[in-house]
JSON list of C-alpha atoms in Angstrom, two decimals:
[
{"chain": "A", "resi": 18, "resn": "MET", "atom": "CA", "xyz": [99.59, 92.97, 100.19]},
{"chain": "A", "resi": 19, "resn": "GLN", "atom": "CA", "xyz": [99.76, 90.11, 97.73]},
{"chain": "A", "resi": 20, "resn": "SER", "atom": "CA", "xyz": [102.38, 87.42, 97.23]},
{"chain": "A", "resi": 21, "resn": "MET", "atom": "CA", "xyz": [104.91, 87.60, 94.41]},
{"chain": "A", "resi": 22, "resn": "THR", "atom": "CA", "xyz": [103.14, 84.71, 92.63]},
{"chain": "A", "resi": 23, "resn": "ASP", "atom": "CA", "xyz": [99.84, 86.57, 92.34]},
{"chain": "A", "resi": 24, "resn": "HIS", "atom": "CA", "xyz": [100.82, 88.59, 89.28]},
{"chain": "A", "resi": 25, "resn": "PRO", "atom": "CA", "xyz": [103.28, 88.37, 86.38]},
{"chain": "A", "resi": 26, "resn": "ASN", "atom": "CA", "xyz": [106.38, 90.52, 86.13]},
{"chain": "A", "resi": 27, "resn": "VAL", "atom": "CA", "xyz": [105.86, 94.26, 85.73]},
{"chain": "A", "resi": 28, "resn": "LEU", "atom": "CA", "xyz": [108.17, 96.11, 83.34]},
{"chain": "A", "resi": 29, "resn": "TRP", "atom": "CA", "xyz": [110.25, 98.78, 85.10]},
{"chain": "A", "resi": 30, "resn": "ALA", "atom": "CA", "xyz": [111.41, 101.54, 82.75]},
{"chain": "A", "resi": 31, "resn": "ILE", "atom": "CA", "xyz": [113.51, 104.61, 83.53]},
{"chain": "A", "resi": 32, "resn": "SER", "atom": "CA", "xyz": [114.07, 107.57, 81.18]},
{"chain": "A", "resi": 33, "resn": "PRO", "atom": "CA", "xyz": [117.46, 109.13, 81.93]},
{"chain": "A", "resi": 34, "resn": "ASP", "atom": "CA", "xyz": [116.74, 112.67, 80.69]},
{"chain": "A", "resi": 35, "resn": "PRO", "atom": "CA", "xyz": [113.84, 115.07, 81.32]},
{"chain": "A", "resi": 36, "resn": "MET", "atom": "CA", "xyz": [111.09, 114.40, 78.78]},
{"chain": "A", "resi": 37, "resn": "PRO", "atom": "CA", "xyz": [108.56, 116.91, 77.41]},
{"chain": "A", "resi": 38, "resn": "TYR", "atom": "CA", "xyz": [105.23, 116.30, 79.09]},
{"chain": "A", "resi": 39, "resn": "GLU", "atom": "CA", "xyz": [103.24, 116.10, 75.87]},
{"chain": "A", "resi": 40, "resn": "THR", "atom": "CA", "xyz": [105.55, 113.39, 74.48]},
{"chain": "A", "resi": 41, "resn": "ALA", "atom": "CA", "xyz": [105.36, 111.32, 77.65]},
{"chain": "A", "resi": 42, "resn": "HIS", "atom": "CA", "xyz": [101.60, 111.81, 77.97]},
{"chain": "A", "resi": 43, "resn": "GLU", "atom": "CA", "xyz": [100.92, 110.45, 74.47]},
{"chain": "A", "resi": 44, "resn": "ALA", "atom": "CA", "xyz": [103.30, 107.51, 74.97]},
{"chain": "A", "resi": 45, "resn": "MET", "atom": "CA", "xyz": [101.70, 106.68, 78.32]},
{"chain": "A", "resi": 46, "resn": "LYS", "atom": "CA", "xyz": [98.18, 106.70, 76.83]},
{"chain": "A", "resi": 47, "resn": "ALA", "atom": "CA", "xyz": [99.29, 104.55, 73.90]},
{"chain": "A", "resi": 48, "resn": "TYR", "atom": "CA", "xyz": [100.93, 101.99, 76.16]},
{"chain": "A", "resi": 49, "resn": "ALA", "atom": "CA", "xyz": [97.90, 101.80, 78.45]},
{"chain": "A", "resi": 50, "resn": "GLU", "atom": "CA", "xyz": [95.80, 101.14, 75.35]},
{"chain": "A", "resi": 51, "resn": "ALA", "atom": "CA", "xyz": [98.21, 98.35, 74.36]},
{"chain": "A", "resi": 52, "resn": "ILE", "atom": "CA", "xyz": [97.64, 96.74, 77.76]},
{"chain": "A", "resi": 53, "resn": "ARG", "atom": "CA", "xyz": [93.86, 96.93, 77.28]},
{"chain": "A", "resi": 54, "resn": "VAL", "atom": "CA", "xyz": [93.71, 95.81, 73.65]},
{"chain": "A", "resi": 55, "resn": "ASP", "atom": "CA", "xyz": [96.81, 93.68, 73.02]},
{"chain": "A", "resi": 56, "resn": "GLY", "atom": "CA", "xyz": [97.58, 92.32, 76.47]},
{"chain": "A", "resi": 57, "resn": "ALA", "atom": "CA", "xyz": [100.92, 94.11, 76.69]},
{"chain": "A", "resi": 58, "resn": "PRO", "atom": "CA", "xyz": [102.81, 93.64, 79.99]},
{"chain": "A", "resi": 59, "resn": "GLU", "atom": "CA", "xyz": [102.08, 96.07, 82.80]},
{"chain": "A", "resi": 60, "resn": "MET", "atom": "CA", "xyz": [104.64, 98.85, 83.22]},
{"chain": "A", "resi": 61, "resn": "ILE", "atom": "CA", "xyz": [105.94, 101.39, 85.72]},
{"chain": "A", "resi": 62, "resn": "TRP", "atom": "CA", "xyz": [107.69, 104.24, 83.91]},
{"chain": "A", "resi": 63, "resn": "LEU", "atom": "CA", "xyz": [109.97, 106.55, 85.90]},
{"chain": "A", "resi": 64, "resn": "LEU", "atom": "CA", "xyz": [110.94, 109.93, 84.46]},
{"chain": "A", "resi": 65, "resn": "GLU", "atom": "CA", "xyz": [111.35, 113.66, 85.03]},
{"chain": "A", "resi": 66, "resn": "HIS", "atom": "CA", "xyz": [109.77, 116.56, 83.16]},
{"chain": "A", "resi": 67, "resn": "PRO", "atom": "CA", "xyz": [110.90, 120.10, 82.34]},
{"chain": "A", "resi": 68, "resn": "PRO", "atom": "CA", "xyz": [109.08, 122.59, 84.61]},
{"chain": "A", "resi": 69, "resn": "LEU", "atom": "CA", "xyz": [105.33, 122.80, 84.02]},
{"chain": "A", "resi": 70, "resn": "TYR", "atom": "CA", "xyz": [101.99, 122.85, 85.78]},
{"chain": "A", "resi": 71, "resn": "THR", "atom": "CA", "xyz": [99.30, 120.27, 85.07]},
{"chain": "A", "resi": 72, "resn": "SER", "atom": "CA", "xyz": [95.60, 120.50, 85.84]},
{"chain": "A", "resi": 73, "resn": "GLY", "atom": "CA", "xyz": [93.33, 117.65, 86.85]},
{"chain": "A", "resi": 74, "resn": "THR", "atom": "CA", "xyz": [89.61, 117.26, 86.46]},
{"chain": "A", "resi": 75, "resn": "SER", "atom": "CA", "xyz": [88.92, 119.15, 89.72]},
{"chain": "A", "resi": 76, "resn": "ALA", "atom": "CA", "xyz": [91.27, 122.09, 89.05]},
{"chain": "A", "resi": 77, "resn": "ARG", "atom": "CA", "xyz": [89.90, 125.57, 89.85]},
{"chain": "A", "resi": 78, "resn": "PRO", "atom": "CA", "xyz": [91.06, 128.55, 87.73]},
{"chain": "A", "resi": 79, "resn": "GLU", "atom": "CA", "xyz": [91.87, 130.64, 90.82]},
{"chain": "A", "resi": 80, "resn": "ASP", "atom": "CA", "xyz": [94.43, 128.03, 91.95]},
{"chain": "A", "resi": 81, "resn": "LEU", "atom": "CA", "xyz": [96.68, 128.86, 88.99]},
{"chain": "A", "resi": 82, "resn": "ARG", "atom": "CA", "xyz": [98.37, 131.81, 90.67]},
{"chain": "A", "resi": 83, "resn": "ASP", "atom": "CA", "xyz": [101.01, 132.53, 88.01]},
{"chain": "A", "resi": 84, "resn": "PRO", "atom": "CA", "xyz": [99.72, 131.30, 84.64]},
{"chain": "A", "resi": 85, "resn": "ASN", "atom": "CA", "xyz": [102.66, 132.76, 82.71]},
{"chain": "A", "resi": 86, "resn": "ARG", "atom": "CA", "xyz": [105.42, 131.19, 84.78]},
{"chain": "A", "resi": 87, "resn": "PHE", "atom": "CA", "xyz": [105.53, 127.75, 83.15]},
{"chain": "A", "resi": 88, "resn": "PRO", "atom": "CA", "xyz": [103.53, 125.91, 80.49]},
{"chain": "A", "resi": 89, "resn": "VAL", "atom": "CA", "xyz": [100.18, 124.57, 81.70]},
{"chain": "A", "resi": 90, "resn": "PHE", "atom": "CA", "xyz": [98.87, 121.21, 80.48]},
{"chain": "A", "resi": 91, "resn": "ASP", "atom": "CA", "xyz": [95.35, 119.85, 80.94]},
{"chain": "A", "resi": 92, "resn": "ALA", "atom": "CA", "xyz": [96.21, 116.29, 81.98]},
{"chain": "A", "resi": 93, "resn": "ARG", "atom": "CA", "xyz": [92.62, 115.06, 82.52]},
{"chain": "A", "resi": 94, "resn": "ARG", "atom": "CA", "xyz": [93.75, 112.95, 85.48]},
{"chain": "A", "resi": 95, "resn": "GLY", "atom": "CA", "xyz": [92.07, 113.03, 88.86]},
{"chain": "A", "resi": 96, "resn": "GLY", "atom": "CA", "xyz": [92.96, 115.90, 91.19]},
{"chain": "A", "resi": 97, "resn": "GLU", "atom": "CA", "xyz": [93.72, 119.60, 90.85]},
{"chain": "A", "resi": 98, "resn": "TYR", "atom": "CA", "xyz": [96.84, 121.60, 89.91]},
{"chain": "A", "resi": 99, "resn": "THR", "atom": "CA", "xyz": [100.27, 120.17, 90.49]},
{"chain": "A", "resi": 100, "resn": "TYR", "atom": "CA", "xyz": [103.85, 120.95, 89.48]},
{"chain": "A", "resi": 101, "resn": "HIS", "atom": "CA", "xyz": [106.32, 118.70, 87.67]},
{"chain": "A", "resi": 102, "resn": "GLY", "atom": "CA", "xyz": [109.98, 119.49, 87.10]},
{"chain": "A", "resi": 103, "resn": "PRO", "atom": "CA", "xyz": [113.59, 118.37, 87.45]},
{"chain": "A", "resi": 104, "resn": "GLY", "atom": "CA", "xyz": [114.38, 116.75, 90.77]},
{"chain": "A", "resi": 105, "resn": "GLN", "atom": "CA", "xyz": [110.91, 115.27, 91.07]},
{"chain": "A", "resi": 106, "resn": "ARG", "atom": "CA", "xyz": [110.50, 111.58, 90.28]},
{"chain": "A", "resi": 107, "resn": "VAL", "atom": "CA", "xyz": [107.32, 110.93, 88.33]},
{"chain": "A", "resi": 108, "resn": "ALA", "atom": "CA", "xyz": [106.13, 107.32, 88.12]},
{"chain": "A", "resi": 109, "resn": "TYR", "atom": "CA", "xyz": [103.53, 106.55, 85.48]},
{"chain": "A", "resi": 110, "resn": "VAL", "atom": "CA", "xyz": [101.59, 103.53, 86.68]},
{"chain": "A", "resi": 111, "resn": "MET", "atom": "CA", "xyz": [100.18, 101.44, 83.84]},
{"chain": "A", "resi": 112, "resn": "LEU", "atom": "CA", "xyz": [98.60, 98.46, 85.59]},
{"chain": "A", "resi": 113, "resn": "ASP", "atom": "CA", "xyz": [95.67, 96.20, 84.77]},
{"chain": "A", "resi": 114, "resn": "VAL", "atom": "CA", "xyz": [93.52, 96.92, 87.80]},
{"chain": "A", "resi": 115, "resn": "GLY", "atom": "CA", "xyz": [90.84, 94.69, 86.30]},
{"chain": "A", "resi": 116, "resn": "LYS", "atom": "CA", "xyz": [93.11, 91.73, 86.98]},
{"chain": "A", "resi": 117, "resn": "ARG", "atom": "CA", "xyz": [94.12, 93.12, 90.37]},
{"chain": "A", "resi": 118, "resn": "GLY", "atom": "CA", "xyz": [90.73, 92.98, 92.05]},
{"chain": "A", "resi": 119, "resn": "ARG", "atom": "CA", "xyz": [88.74, 95.79, 90.35]},
{"chain": "A", "resi": 120, "resn": "ASP", "atom": "CA", "xyz": [88.83, 97.81, 93.55]},
{"chain": "A", "resi": 121, "resn": "ILE", "atom": "CA", "xyz": [89.81, 101.43, 92.91]},
{"chain": "A", "resi": 122, "resn": "ARG", "atom": "CA", "xyz": [89.84, 102.37, 96.59]},
{"chain": "A", "resi": 123, "resn": "THR", "atom": "CA", "xyz": [92.26, 99.55, 97.39]},
{"chain": "A", "resi": 124, "resn": "PHE", "atom": "CA", "xyz": [94.35, 100.49, 94.37]},
{"chain": "A", "resi": 125, "resn": "VAL", "atom": "CA", "xyz": [94.74, 104.09, 95.53]},
{"chain": "A", "resi": 126, "resn": "SER", "atom": "CA", "xyz": [95.49, 102.89, 99.06]},
{"chain": "A", "resi": 127, "resn": "ASN", "atom": "CA", "xyz": [98.22, 100.67, 97.61]},
{"chain": "A", "resi": 128, "resn": "LEU", "atom": "CA", "xyz": [99.70, 103.63, 95.75]},
{"chain": "A", "resi": 129, "resn": "GLU", "atom": "CA", "xyz": [99.88, 105.50, 99.07]},
{"chain": "A", "resi": 130, "resn": "GLN", "atom": "CA", "xyz": [101.41, 102.49, 100.80]},
{"chain": "A", "resi": 131, "resn": "TRP", "atom": "CA", "xyz": [103.94, 102.11, 98.00]},
{"chain": "A", "resi": 132, "resn": "ILE", "atom": "CA", "xyz": [105.22, 105.63, 98.64]},
{"chain": "A", "resi": 133, "resn": "ILE", "atom": "CA", "xyz": [105.17, 105.14, 102.43]},
{"chain": "A", "resi": 134, "resn": "GLU", "atom": "CA", "xyz": [107.21, 101.93, 102.15]},
{"chain": "A", "resi": 135, "resn": "ALA", "atom": "CA", "xyz": [109.74, 103.64, 99.87]},
{"chain": "A", "resi": 136, "resn": "LEU", "atom": "CA", "xyz": [110.11, 106.51, 102.35]},
{"chain": "A", "resi": 137, "resn": "ASN", "atom": "CA", "xyz": [110.60, 104.03, 105.19]},
{"chain": "A", "resi": 138, "resn": "HIS", "atom": "CA", "xyz": [113.84, 103.07, 103.42]},
{"chain": "A", "resi": 139, "resn": "PHE", "atom": "CA", "xyz": [115.12, 106.56, 104.32]},
{"chain": "A", "resi": 140, "resn": "ASN", "atom": "CA", "xyz": [113.62, 106.47, 107.84]},
{"chain": "A", "resi": 141, "resn": "VAL", "atom": "CA", "xyz": [111.00, 109.04, 106.87]},
{"chain": "A", "resi": 142, "resn": "GLU", "atom": "CA", "xyz": [107.70, 108.71, 108.72]},
{"chain": "A", "resi": 143, "resn": "ALA", "atom": "CA", "xyz": [104.96, 109.74, 106.32]},
{"chain": "A", "resi": 144, "resn": "GLY", "atom": "CA", "xyz": [101.36, 108.93, 105.60]},
{"chain": "A", "resi": 145, "resn": "PRO", "atom": "CA", "xyz": [98.04, 109.96, 104.09]},
{"chain": "A", "resi": 146, "resn": "ARG", "atom": "CA", "xyz": [95.80, 112.56, 105.71]},
{"chain": "A", "resi": 147, "resn": "GLU", "atom": "CA", "xyz": [92.01, 112.60, 105.86]},
{"chain": "A", "resi": 148, "resn": "GLY", "atom": "CA", "xyz": [90.66, 114.94, 103.20]},
{"chain": "A", "resi": 149, "resn": "ARG", "atom": "CA", "xyz": [94.11, 115.64, 101.68]},
{"chain": "A", "resi": 150, "resn": "VAL", "atom": "CA", "xyz": [95.34, 113.51, 98.79]},
{"chain": "A", "resi": 151, "resn": "GLY", "atom": "CA", "xyz": [98.97, 112.43, 98.77]},
{"chain": "A", "resi": 152, "resn": "VAL", "atom": "CA", "xyz": [101.58, 111.51, 101.33]},
{"chain": "A", "resi": 153, "resn": "TRP", "atom": "CA", "xyz": [102.52, 113.95, 104.09]},
{"chain": "A", "resi": 154, "resn": "VAL", "atom": "CA", "xyz": [105.13, 114.43, 106.82]},
{"chain": "A", "resi": 155, "resn": "ASP", "atom": "CA", "xyz": [104.57, 116.13, 110.17]},
{"chain": "A", "resi": 156, "resn": "ARG", "atom": "CA", "xyz": [106.99, 119.04, 110.65]},
{"chain": "A", "resi": 157, "resn": "SER", "atom": "CA", "xyz": [105.37, 120.54, 113.74]},
{"chain": "A", "resi": 158, "resn": "GLN", "atom": "CA", "xyz": [107.75, 121.69, 116.44]},
{"chain": "A", "resi": 159, "resn": "PRO", "atom": "CA", "xyz": [107.21, 120.51, 120.05]},
{"chain": "A", "resi": 160, "resn": "GLY", "atom": "CA", "xyz": [104.72, 122.84, 121.66]},
{"chain": "A", "resi": 161, "resn": "GLY", "atom": "CA", "xyz": [104.21, 124.71, 118.39]},
{"chain": "A", "resi": 162, "resn": "ASP", "atom": "CA", "xyz": [101.45, 124.99, 115.82]},
{"chain": "A", "resi": 163, "resn": "LEU", "atom": "CA", "xyz": [100.56, 122.22, 113.41]},
{"chain": "A", "resi": 164, "resn": "ARG", "atom": "CA", "xyz": [102.75, 122.08, 110.29]},
{"chain": "A", "resi": 165, "resn": "GLU", "atom": "CA", "xyz": [102.54, 119.33, 107.67]},
{"chain": "A", "resi": 166, "resn": "ASP", "atom": "CA", "xyz": [104.19, 119.20, 104.25]},
{"chain": "A", "resi": 167, "resn": "LYS", "atom": "CA", "xyz": [103.36, 117.10, 101.23]},
{"chain": "A", "resi": 168, "resn": "LEU", "atom": "CA", "xyz": [106.21, 114.90, 100.03]},
{"chain": "A", "resi": 169, "resn": "ALA", "atom": "CA", "xyz": [104.43, 112.99, 97.27]},
{"chain": "A", "resi": 170, "resn": "ALA", "atom": "CA", "xyz": [101.33, 113.46, 95.11]},
{"chain": "A", "resi": 171, "resn": "ILE", "atom": "CA", "xyz": [98.93, 110.96, 93.57]},
{"chain": "A", "resi": 172, "resn": "GLY", "atom": "CA", "xyz": [96.78, 111.53, 90.50]},
{"chain": "A", "resi": 173, "resn": "ILE", "atom": "CA", "xyz": [95.46, 108.67, 88.40]},
{"chain": "A", "resi": 174, "resn": "ARG", "atom": "CA", "xyz": [93.03, 107.98, 85.61]},
{"chain": "A", "resi": 175, "resn": "MET", "atom": "CA", "xyz": [91.38, 104.68, 84.79]},
{"chain": "A", "resi": 176, "resn": "LYS", "atom": "CA", "xyz": [90.09, 103.52, 81.42]},
{"chain": "A", "resi": 177, "resn": "ARG", "atom": "CA", "xyz": [88.49, 100.10, 81.17]},
{"chain": "A", "resi": 178, "resn": "TRP", "atom": "CA", "xyz": [90.32, 99.08, 84.34]},
{"chain": "A", "resi": 179, "resn": "VAL", "atom": "CA", "xyz": [93.81, 100.00, 83.13]},
{"chain": "A", "resi": 180, "resn": "SER", "atom": "CA", "xyz": [95.45, 102.80, 85.10]},
{"chain": "A", "resi": 181, "resn": "PHE", "atom": "CA", "xyz": [97.63, 105.62, 83.81]},
{"chain": "A", "resi": 182, "resn": "HIS", "atom": "CA", "xyz": [99.18, 108.77, 85.24]},
{"chain": "A", "resi": 183, "resn": "GLY", "atom": "CA", "xyz": [100.39, 107.90, 88.75]},
{"chain": "A", "resi": 184, "resn": "ILE", "atom": "CA", "xyz": [102.55, 109.40, 91.49]},
{"chain": "A", "resi": 185, "resn": "SER", "atom": "CA", "xyz": [105.24, 112.02, 91.94]},
{"chain": "A", "resi": 186, "resn": "LEU", "atom": "CA", "xyz": [107.89, 112.02, 94.69]},
{"chain": "A", "resi": 187, "resn": "ASN", "atom": "CA", "xyz": [109.82, 115.19, 95.52]},
{"chain": "A", "resi": 188, "resn": "VAL", "atom": "CA", "xyz": [113.47, 114.20, 95.70]},
{"chain": "A", "resi": 189, "resn": "GLU", "atom": "CA", "xyz": [115.15, 117.57, 95.08]},
{"chain": "A", "resi": 190, "resn": "PRO", "atom": "CA", "xyz": [112.93, 119.88, 92.99]},
{"chain": "A", "resi": 191, "resn": "ASP", "atom": "CA", "xyz": [112.99, 123.67, 93.26]},
{"chain": "A", "resi": 192, "resn": "LEU", "atom": "CA", "xyz": [110.25, 124.11, 95.87]},
{"chain": "A", "resi": 193, "resn": "ASP", "atom": "CA", "xyz": [109.75, 127.75, 94.89]},
{"chain": "A", "resi": 194, "resn": "HIS", "atom": "CA", "xyz": [108.20, 126.49, 91.64]},
{"chain": "A", "resi": 195, "resn": "PHE", "atom": "CA", "xyz": [105.20, 125.26, 93.62]},
{"chain": "A", "resi": 196, "resn": "THR", "atom": "CA", "xyz": [104.30, 128.86, 94.53]},
{"chain": "A", "resi": 197, "resn": "GLY", "atom": "CA", "xyz": [102.82, 129.48, 91.08]},
{"chain": "A", "resi": 198, "resn": "ILE", "atom": "CA", "xyz": [99.86, 127.28, 91.98]},
{"chain": "A", "resi": 199, "resn": "THR", "atom": "CA", "xyz": [97.80, 126.30, 94.99]},
{"chain": "A", "resi": 200, "resn": "PRO", "atom": "CA", "xyz": [99.12, 122.73, 95.13]},
{"chain": "A", "resi": 201, "resn": "CYS", "atom": "CA", "xyz": [96.20, 120.29, 95.00]},
{"chain": "A", "resi": 202, "resn": "GLY", "atom": "CA", "xyz": [93.87, 123.17, 95.91]},
{"chain": "A", "resi": 203, "resn": "ILE", "atom": "CA", "xyz": [95.02, 123.32, 99.55]},
{"chain": "A", "resi": 204, "resn": "ASP", "atom": "CA", "xyz": [95.32, 126.98, 100.53]},
{"chain": "A", "resi": 205, "resn": "ASP", "atom": "CA", "xyz": [96.17, 126.70, 104.21]},
{"chain": "A", "resi": 206, "resn": "PRO", "atom": "CA", "xyz": [99.42, 128.06, 105.68]},
{"chain": "A", "resi": 207, "resn": "ARG", "atom": "CA", "xyz": [99.70, 125.01, 107.93]},
{"chain": "A", "resi": 208, "resn": "TYR", "atom": "CA", "xyz": [100.21, 122.78, 104.90]},
{"chain": "A", "resi": 209, "resn": "GLY", "atom": "CA", "xyz": [103.13, 123.11, 102.51]},
{"chain": "A", "resi": 210, "resn": "VAL", "atom": "CA", "xyz": [105.40, 121.14, 100.17]},
{"chain": "A", "resi": 211, "resn": "THR", "atom": "CA", "xyz": [108.74, 119.53, 100.94]},
{"chain": "A", "resi": 212, "resn": "SER", "atom": "CA", "xyz": [111.30, 117.15, 99.44]},
{"chain": "A", "resi": 213, "resn": "LEU", "atom": "CA", "xyz": [113.70, 114.51, 100.68]},
{"chain": "A", "resi": 214, "resn": "VAL", "atom": "CA", "xyz": [116.62, 116.91, 100.37]},
{"chain": "A", "resi": 215, "resn": "ASP", "atom": "CA", "xyz": [114.62, 119.67, 102.09]},
{"chain": "A", "resi": 216, "resn": "LEU", "atom": "CA", "xyz": [114.16, 117.24, 104.98]},
{"chain": "A", "resi": 217, "resn": "GLY", "atom": "CA", "xyz": [117.94, 117.02, 105.26]},
{"chain": "A", "resi": 218, "resn": "LEU", "atom": "CA", "xyz": [118.35, 113.70, 103.43]},
{"chain": "A", "resi": 219, "resn": "PRO", "atom": "CA", "xyz": [121.04, 113.68, 100.69]},
{"chain": "A", "resi": 220, "resn": "VAL", "atom": "CA", "xyz": [119.10, 111.26, 98.47]},
{"chain": "A", "resi": 221, "resn": "ASP", "atom": "CA", "xyz": [119.82, 111.10, 94.75]},
{"chain": "A", "resi": 222, "resn": "MET", "atom": "CA", "xyz": [117.42, 109.94, 92.05]},
{"chain": "A", "resi": 223, "resn": "ALA", "atom": "CA", "xyz": [118.99, 106.49, 91.68]},
{"chain": "A", "resi": 224, "resn": "GLU", "atom": "CA", "xyz": [118.56, 105.83, 95.39]},
{"chain": "A", "resi": 225, "resn": "ALA", "atom": "CA", "xyz": [114.96, 106.98, 95.26]},
{"chain": "A", "resi": 226, "resn": "ASP", "atom": "CA", "xyz": [114.31, 104.74, 92.26]},
{"chain": "A", "resi": 227, "resn": "GLU", "atom": "CA", "xyz": [115.68, 101.68, 94.02]},
{"chain": "A", "resi": 228, "resn": "ALA", "atom": "CA", "xyz": [113.60, 102.39, 97.11]},
{"chain": "A", "resi": 229, "resn": "LEU", "atom": "CA", "xyz": [110.51, 102.73, 94.90]},
{"chain": "A", "resi": 230, "resn": "ARG", "atom": "CA", "xyz": [111.27, 99.49, 93.09]},
{"chain": "A", "resi": 231, "resn": "ARG", "atom": "CA", "xyz": [111.67, 97.45, 96.28]},
{"chain": "A", "resi": 232, "resn": "ALA", "atom": "CA", "xyz": [108.58, 98.99, 97.83]},
{"chain": "A", "resi": 233, "resn": "PHE", "atom": "CA", "xyz": [106.52, 98.35, 94.69]},
{"chain": "A", "resi": 234, "resn": "GLU", "atom": "CA", "xyz": [107.38, 94.65, 94.74]},
{"chain": "A", "resi": 235, "resn": "LYS", "atom": "CA", "xyz": [106.42, 94.44, 98.40]},
{"chain": "A", "resi": 236, "resn": "VAL", "atom": "CA", "xyz": [103.10, 96.25, 98.11]},
{"chain": "A", "resi": 237, "resn": "PHE", "atom": "CA", "xyz": [101.86, 95.13, 94.69]},
{"chain": "A", "resi": 238, "resn": "GLY", "atom": "CA", "xyz": [103.11, 91.54, 94.78]},
{"chain": "A", "resi": 239, "resn": "SER", "atom": "CA", "xyz": [104.95, 91.56, 91.45]},
{"chain": "A", "resi": 240, "resn": "HIS", "atom": "CA", "xyz": [108.57, 91.15, 90.47]},
{"chain": "A", "resi": 241, "resn": "THR", "atom": "CA", "xyz": [109.94, 94.01, 88.35]},
{"chain": "A", "resi": 242, "resn": "GLU", "atom": "CA", "xyz": [111.79, 93.48, 85.09]},
{"chain": "A", "resi": 243, "resn": "ALA", "atom": "CA", "xyz": [114.05, 96.13, 83.58]},
{"chain": "A", "resi": 244, "resn": "SER", "atom": "CA", "xyz": [112.67, 97.48, 80.32]},
{"chain": "A", "resi": 245, "resn": "ALA", "atom": "CA", "xyz": [113.15, 100.23, 77.76]},
{"chain": "A", "resi": 246, "resn": "PRO", "atom": "CA", "xyz": [110.72, 103.17, 78.13]},
{"chain": "A", "resi": 247, "resn": "PRO", "atom": "CA", "xyz": [107.74, 103.24, 75.76]},
{"chain": "A", "resi": 248, "resn": "VAL", "atom": "CA", "xyz": [109.23, 106.22, 73.92]}
]
């Protein structure tokens, strides 16, 4: 982790209403370009989307189990299929990784740690798993079989050392909506999907946002500054 003096303030924007994915995707790409070309301030943009599935660069056609259930968008980020919808906090991460060490592995590790630190605020023990992208919780029963559920996903893209796309944290989405895909290509009954509310934690979106903000400052070494969204 870096000290708060290592980097300038990062804009922290929150969209109050669900935003169409296509609109947000174009605004995110345009803002990342402004960082690269014009030196615009870095930004974290928090929002929700109407229900849809997105595919990453490693998505396999057979993992889209119900192609007619929701719209499907080719996001061109890293990863496979994932779901976005109400009750899930999406954070678009538009950071100048070129000025933050040019180390993609460390950057992804920091994204994981950001989520883990935010979940610590709610006394949730979570972490990454070897060979499985994202942040997971152990739900195995004593003496029972292994059971782990994904609580947050990570999928980024980098262009000339500026990141876009980002993370998604399940606060209270409809978990049945994940059944239309094989989430992140993991087709193993031992591994599922969960949310903070599914874990028995009555967390609302504002509480999740504040936990994410505090954790971001701790892990990435930047103060956050409230800002209007880029669209």
